Amino acid sequence: MDIKTYIDKLANLKIDKMYQNDFLLTWEKTDDEIEAVFTVADALRKLRENNVSAKVFDSGLAVSLFRDNSTRTRFSFASASNLLGLAVQDLDEGKSQIAHGETVRETANMVSFMADVIGIRDDMYIGKGNTYMREVAHAVQQGFDDGVLEQRPTIVNLQCDIDHPTQSMADMLHIIHHFGGVENLKGKKIAMSWAYSPSYGKPLSVPQGVIGLMTRFGMDVTLAHPEGYEVMSDTIKVAQDNAVKHGGKFIKTNDMAEAFKDADIVYPKSWAPYAAMEKRTILYGNGDDAGIKALEKELLAHNASHKDWECTEELMKLTRGGNALYMHCLPADITGISCEEGEVAASVFDRYRDPLYKEAGFKPYIIAAMMFLAKCKNPSAILEMIAKRGHVRQMINDK
Amino acid sequence: MDIKTYIDKLANLKIDKMYQNDFLLTWEKTDDEIEAVFTVADALRKLRENNVSAKVFDSGLAVSLFRDNSTRTRFSFASASNLLGLAVQDLDEGKSQIAHGETVRETANMVSFMADVIGIRDDMYIGKGNTYMREVAHAVQQGFDDGVLEQRPTIVNLQCDIDHPTQSMADMLHIIHHFGGVENLKGKKIAMSWAYSPSYGKPLSVPQGVIGLMTRFGMDVTLAHPEGYEVMSDTIKVAQDNAVKHGGKFIKTNDMAEAFKDADIVYPKSWAPYAAMEKRTILYGNGDDAGIKALEKELLAHNASHKDWECTEELMKLTRGGNALYMHCLPADITGISCEEGEVAASVFDRYRDPLYKEAGFKPYIIAAMMFLAKCKNPSAILEMIAKRGHVRQMINDK
Amino acid sequence: MDIKTYIDKLANLKIDKMYQNDFLLTWEKTDDEIEAVFTVADALRKLRENNVSAKVFDSGLAVSLFRDNSTRTRFSFASASNLLGLAVQDLDEGKSQIAHGETVRETANMVSFMADVIGIRDDMYIGKGNTYMREVAHAVQQGFDDGVLEQRPTIVNLQCDIDHPTQSMADMLHIIHHFGGVENLKGKKIAMSWAYSPSYGKPLSVPQGVIGLMTRFGMDVTLAHPEGYEVMSDTIKVAQDNAVKHGGKFIKTNDMAEAFKDADIVYPKSWAPYAAMEKRTILYGNGDDAGIKALEKELLAHNASHKDWECTEELMKLTRGGNALYMHCLPADITGISCEEGEVAASVFDRYRDPLYKEAGFKPYIIAAMMFLAKCKNPSAILEMIAKRGHVRQMINDK
């Protein structure tokens, strides 16, 4: 598609409420809003491929607030910010006084005097991450309303305890491109499956994000996991409602093979049981080190009893044509490579390396699109101005 | 005021010596130079509010050298640098070899090959911070004179052991705006008062900076603290001389209520006794851990005997009309919120939250103005060029 | 020389293979390619001195991957990136998941979606650093070929176990300028000499880089060190072959005075014996802490038996006219300043401070030139466009 097509498509979507708003959960967004993110992401990529600068900002800051380590999300956020013309400023707890009793409200305002975007990753504790993001959003809204802030920074959820919207949206855009358009997804089966990992306490935001988003496209979404590895019930409800509304299916099973059977897409990935994560959050809150250690031991033992939940060649053969699209948010626990026994057989992973990397490659554009739609009042018109302006990203010899 | 007014005002100030110079202590600057900083700060804010880019630099580095943690000053420096077009490069001791025996002279030159600004925060040790800044300034001046450096980076004092000029100037600009102009400040009373905090060793640069600057505007400046909490005598001398010269008053008292009586502005904040800080510096120099611990214990006990030095509602009632402007450099120790007993009652702090945040919001512009005046040969003309150029900071739909 | 001269010179060099390529070892580059780096470095400096922006990129990332601390190389890389318009994004192991089992291939692709350059410093372990750079280069080439990456980031070696090309090239450009042109270097003698340092395990990349590069200009290169401090034999071979090919000399000696005799340039610097570094790498690989400690003790004792290898005034008197150009990559171990006994007498070091700082000042331009030549398809034409465009780096009052 050429840039004009994206501009026109965008012009026809009802997306007024995205302006000056945040992106915290995909299921808070309308179908038009979700489509707008995909459209802008594709448009920004097209522009960059054609060496056209998509800088919307001449200056301004993008604050990155990561509560845990991360390579790919950090770089995706940096790339997206840079693409639009913002400089990244890290708010690391080590560097800041955030840990020394400052209130969220105060810190949020103090870092936002010239901030256009705040990207937050806070996925460690159940009930905390998303709540924290809303507190920050509330604080900067208040600061803006009270005349403290000259602009209202947009909060982008870079992973919380509930959802991982930049991941699930990148995953979805990958699926859309893989199958040649959203119109081809009706009835396609995706298996979001738990898989064994020798580590414990992996966040639930990926499976929750996937079932919460993929059920909106008329797909058959199957969530598979061993008994006891339930995800947050609210997100199950979201998935069920979506399936009904969008004419798809949402099925739960405790059988990995059943999930893989005739699947067009498989997404095998480890996560911790929701109940255990809730328990852990309480133990951390109480500073109960002995309790945390005991829980860790219990969870690892629990995991170890499900080593058969591995995405093997045998399981892949059950999928449609034996060649379902294998997906993962990376890094994966690859059997014999990154661990002795893990989520996926090395041969399977290796065969899908390029698609996996491409899947990850959508994330910077998804993040940039979320920023773009929140910061530009008339995004379609701005896209058109950018295309017409035609500033080169890198100087080339045009003689 | 419109931009033209600022440009004209600036053109009439004698500020030639600011070019290629540093900003280390407010009392080294003439009245015209101080006014120039306020004028440029206001102008830069006006430009940004009108979506006009104030980029003076197309590229270039702003080196940030922080010797202790800081959220707000770090972000203010990053914002100011970004506003003018500079990229921030941190010189963290952890990341660098600064701690491994390199001389100041060498490091200063090594980081300055493409640096236009060096912002330094070094407030921990009495007699060290400001001295260090002068060493860096001397080193880069020599490097520039000897042809080592192509440009002479400007040193901006982001807090030292003596002064905190970016804080006191932001505070002052807040006061000017609050009272509707510098011409309305004559005879206004400001109480810079010590207040109780459960922590110890807080820097003296804020009270010293405040009495050193606020005495230049014909105000009645009262410095209040318990016996034994004296600030550096040199800064007392500065305040006394200023008061005489500018037709104001500078009074010292050991009675918080006396200071608050009829005050138009109150600034209650904890600090450590100068003599104790000097002692601590020597103990650190000797690596005397036992001595440091003993001093800490002594100082905390000392503080604890002055818990009545709290900015309460009762004290606020003593101020002019019961509604003096409450100020703080943040973060404050708020009773019942960030600590059991602290500098200020929660209800007082909460009532002044928006003014406090606005006070902090002047800092990025003050820092940017200091940079601007040091780096631009004819700042009034450059401001005019920026306004005429009218580059948008953020693309908007102008159809 | 004016900019036109550089542009013409560049147009006549055969440098097609630099495009989309990496800079890992100087001896992998042709004479034309080496000359191109010097030419572009000089041109970029000239542009900056004339306040002309050399931004080639409107946006884009330069990834910095440092495996050990570094002030000057980090700032040089940041300066070079900023000069060309790229934003630096650090990939610190502390911040990333690189240490947690991710493969090089995956990480390299994950950080490169919008990366134009990756600067890597990895000099700690023999046989590892350069190998790692090639793995990264291979990974991003594959990513680019497979359509994962939209652009192929260039790898710049910011110091490895074998070579330190940005250092040796900066050193060489300093020599060229000092002696008034490359045509004046024929027959000039340079003494690359070991010198005593109280620390141990200093990398070999500087002496290896110097003998590998300086032998290409018809110079007499003498490598001096105590017995047992041999460098990597492959680099000796490079130096010998170069000397033959370029009509110069390459001599090895165990006598510092012999090396200094009639030298035009002296480069006294400590390094660890190659064999010991190899041993250390194996010990680290085995996690043999006791072995590492024993080796450290042995190496320090070994060093201490060669304290007479110091660049003293007496030794300097042996050089041509007693005033050879003293060089060092900095920081130096200066006797009586940074250590009790070290590589160089304080009076010698002090006399050469300005030349040393100027030597270091070439590094940002060398790095920028390497990036420029790898990223621009027709670098001569792009340089011409930049000069014609004439964007100012800093706004000046042109009235």
mmCIF file of C-alpha atoms in Angstrom, chain B residues 19 54-61 63 85-87 89-91 93-98 100-103 105-107 109-116 142-143 146-148 150-151 375-378 381-382 384-386 388-389, chain C residues 45 48-49 52-55 68-72 74-76 78-80 82-83 85 88 90 92 95 121 330-332 334 337-338 349-350 353-362 364-365 391-399:
data_model
loop_
_atom_site.group_PDB
_atom_site.id
_atom_site.type_symbol
_atom_site.label_atom_id
_atom_site.label_comp_id
_atom_site.label_asym_id
_atom_site.label_seq_id
_atom_site.Cartn_x
_atom_site.Cartn_y
_atom_site.Cartn_z
ATOM 1 C CA TYR B 19 29.282 35.319 26.844
ATOM 2 C CA ALA B 54 14.091 27.615 20.544
ATOM 3 C CA LYS B 55 16.810 25.377 19.171
ATOM 4 C CA VAL B 56 20.041 27.322 19.005
ATOM 5 C CA PHE B 57 22.101 24.227 18.295
ATOM 6 C CA ASP B 58 21.727 21.819 15.416
ATOM 7 C CA SER B 59 24.001 19.380 17.267
ATOM 8 C CA GLY B 60 26.335 19.413 20.234
ATOM 9 C CA LEU B 61 26.608 17.832 23.669
ATOM 10 C CA VAL B 63 27.589 16.944 29.673
ATOM 11 C CA GLY B 85 19.173 21.450 20.711
ATOM 12 C CA LEU B 86 21.882 19.703 22.728
ATOM 13 C CA ALA B 87 22.087 15.988 23.459
ATOM 14 C CA GLN B 89 25.735 12.776 27.761
ATOM 15 C CA ASP B 90 26.078 11.618 31.354
ATOM 16 C CA LEU B 91 29.480 11.472 32.963
ATOM 17 C CA GLU B 93 31.454 8.117 37.985
ATOM 18 C CA GLY B 94 30.306 4.545 37.698
ATOM 19 C CA LYS B 95 30.567 4.686 33.921
ATOM 20 C CA SER B 96 33.825 6.622 33.779
ATOM 21 C CA GLN B 97 37.386 6.452 34.917
ATOM 22 C CA ILE B 98 37.006 9.668 36.909
ATOM 23 C CA HIS B 100 40.588 6.017 38.966
ATOM 24 C CA GLY B 101 43.125 8.729 39.443
ATOM 25 C CA GLU B 102 42.477 10.897 36.428
ATOM 26 C CA THR B 103 43.059 14.521 37.022
ATOM 27 C CA ARG B 105 42.077 18.813 34.037
ATOM 28 C CA GLU B 106 42.398 15.768 31.834
ATOM 29 C CA THR B 107 38.841 14.533 32.243
ATOM 30 C CA ASN B 109 39.177 18.237 28.352
ATOM 31 C CA MET B 110 38.463 14.655 27.322
ATOM 32 C CA VAL B 111 34.693 15.070 27.652
ATOM 33 C CA SER B 112 34.613 18.522 26.065
ATOM 34 C CA PHE B 113 35.749 18.007 22.488
ATOM 35 C CA MET B 114 32.190 18.594 21.306
ATOM 36 C CA ALA B 115 30.600 19.825 24.525
ATOM 37 C CA ASP B 116 28.873 23.187 24.658
ATOM 38 C CA GLN B 142 42.954 26.538 29.204
ATOM 39 C CA GLY B 143 42.013 23.821 26.737
ATOM 40 C CA ASP B 146 45.562 26.255 23.874
ATOM 41 C CA GLY B 147 43.567 25.135 20.847
ATOM 42 C CA VAL B 148 42.685 21.749 22.349
ATOM 43 C CA GLU B 150 37.131 24.056 19.424
ATOM 44 C CA GLN B 151 34.566 25.621 21.729
ATOM 45 C CA LYS B 375 26.694 30.567 24.389
ATOM 46 C CA CYS B 376 25.105 33.348 22.315
ATOM 47 C CA LYS B 377 27.217 36.384 21.554
ATOM 48 C CA ASN B 378 24.283 38.693 20.942
ATOM 49 C CA ALA B 381 19.500 39.319 18.272
ATOM 50 C CA ILE B 382 19.439 35.526 18.493
ATOM 51 C CA GLU B 384 14.742 37.805 17.581
ATOM 52 C CA MET B 385 16.027 35.405 14.918
ATOM 53 C CA ILE B 386 14.369 32.501 16.715
ATOM 54 C CA LYS B 388 11.204 35.366 13.256
ATOM 55 C CA ARG B 389 12.256 31.914 12.120
ATOM 56 C CA ARG C 45 36.607 18.937 11.656
ATOM 57 C CA ARG C 48 32.654 22.059 12.469
ATOM 58 C CA GLU C 49 35.314 24.727 12.929
ATOM 59 C CA VAL C 52 28.729 24.040 9.432
ATOM 60 C CA SER C 53 26.510 21.161 10.520
ATOM 61 C CA ALA C 54 27.653 17.766 9.256
ATOM 62 C CA LYS C 55 24.420 16.012 10.071
ATOM 63 C CA ASP C 68 34.129 -2.155 30.424
ATOM 64 C CA ASN C 69 34.215 1.371 31.759
ATOM 65 C CA SER C 70 35.527 4.144 29.600
ATOM 66 C CA THR C 71 35.266 7.907 29.660
ATOM 67 C CA ARG C 72 37.063 9.133 26.586
ATOM 68 C CA ARG C 74 32.388 6.720 25.326
ATOM 69 C CA PHE C 75 32.409 10.486 24.841
ATOM 70 C CA SER C 76 34.210 10.205 21.516
ATOM 71 C CA ALA C 78 28.772 10.060 21.598
ATOM 72 C CA SER C 79 30.352 13.094 19.952
ATOM 73 C CA ALA C 80 30.790 11.348 16.626
ATOM 74 C CA ASN C 82 25.828 13.440 17.573
ATOM 75 C CA LEU C 83 27.916 15.143 14.893
ATOM 76 C CA GLY C 85 22.776 13.282 13.711
ATOM 77 C CA VAL C 88 23.187 7.235 21.302
ATOM 78 C CA ASP C 90 23.548 2.422 25.496
ATOM 79 C CA ASP C 92 24.756 -1.803 29.073
ATOM 80 C CA LYS C 95 20.420 -2.634 31.747
ATOM 81 C CA ARG C 121 34.331 -2.035 23.100
ATOM 82 C CA LEU C 330 45.571 8.322 28.139
ATOM 83 C CA PRO C 331 45.123 8.044 31.006
ATOM 84 C CA ALA C 332 48.835 7.612 31.695
ATOM 85 C CA ILE C 334 52.424 9.404 35.857
ATOM 86 C CA ILE C 337 51.026 12.049 40.276
ATOM 87 C CA SER C 338 48.692 9.154 39.606
ATOM 88 C CA PHE C 349 54.101 14.323 30.723
ATOM 89 C CA ASP C 350 53.401 17.885 31.721
ATOM 90 C CA ARG C 353 49.962 17.891 27.867
ATOM 91 C CA ASP C 354 48.562 20.006 25.030
ATOM 92 C CA PRO C 355 49.801 17.689 22.255
ATOM 93 C CA LEU C 356 48.373 14.734 24.200
ATOM 94 C CA TYR C 357 44.966 16.360 24.481
ATOM 95 C CA LYS C 358 45.054 17.265 20.801
ATOM 96 C CA GLU C 359 45.954 13.659 19.992
ATOM 97 C CA ALA C 360 42.815 12.569 21.870
ATOM 98 C CA GLY C 361 40.786 15.241 20.110
ATOM 99 C CA PHE C 362 41.133 13.473 16.769
ATOM 100 C CA PRO C 364 35.669 11.760 17.679
ATOM 101 C CA TYR C 365 36.389 12.752 14.080
ATOM 102 C CA HIS C 391 23.483 24.613 7.762
ATOM 103 C CA VAL C 392 24.903 26.354 10.823
ATOM 104 C CA ARG C 393 25.668 24.189 13.843
ATOM 105 C CA GLN C 394 24.997 27.015 16.235
ATOM 106 C CA MET C 395 22.843 30.013 15.396
ATOM 107 C CA ILE C 396 24.873 33.166 15.168
ATOM 108 C CA ASN C 397 23.882 36.738 14.678
ATOM 109 C CA ASP C 398 24.559 37.261 10.992
ATOM 110 C CA LYS C 399 23.384 40.831 10.859
#
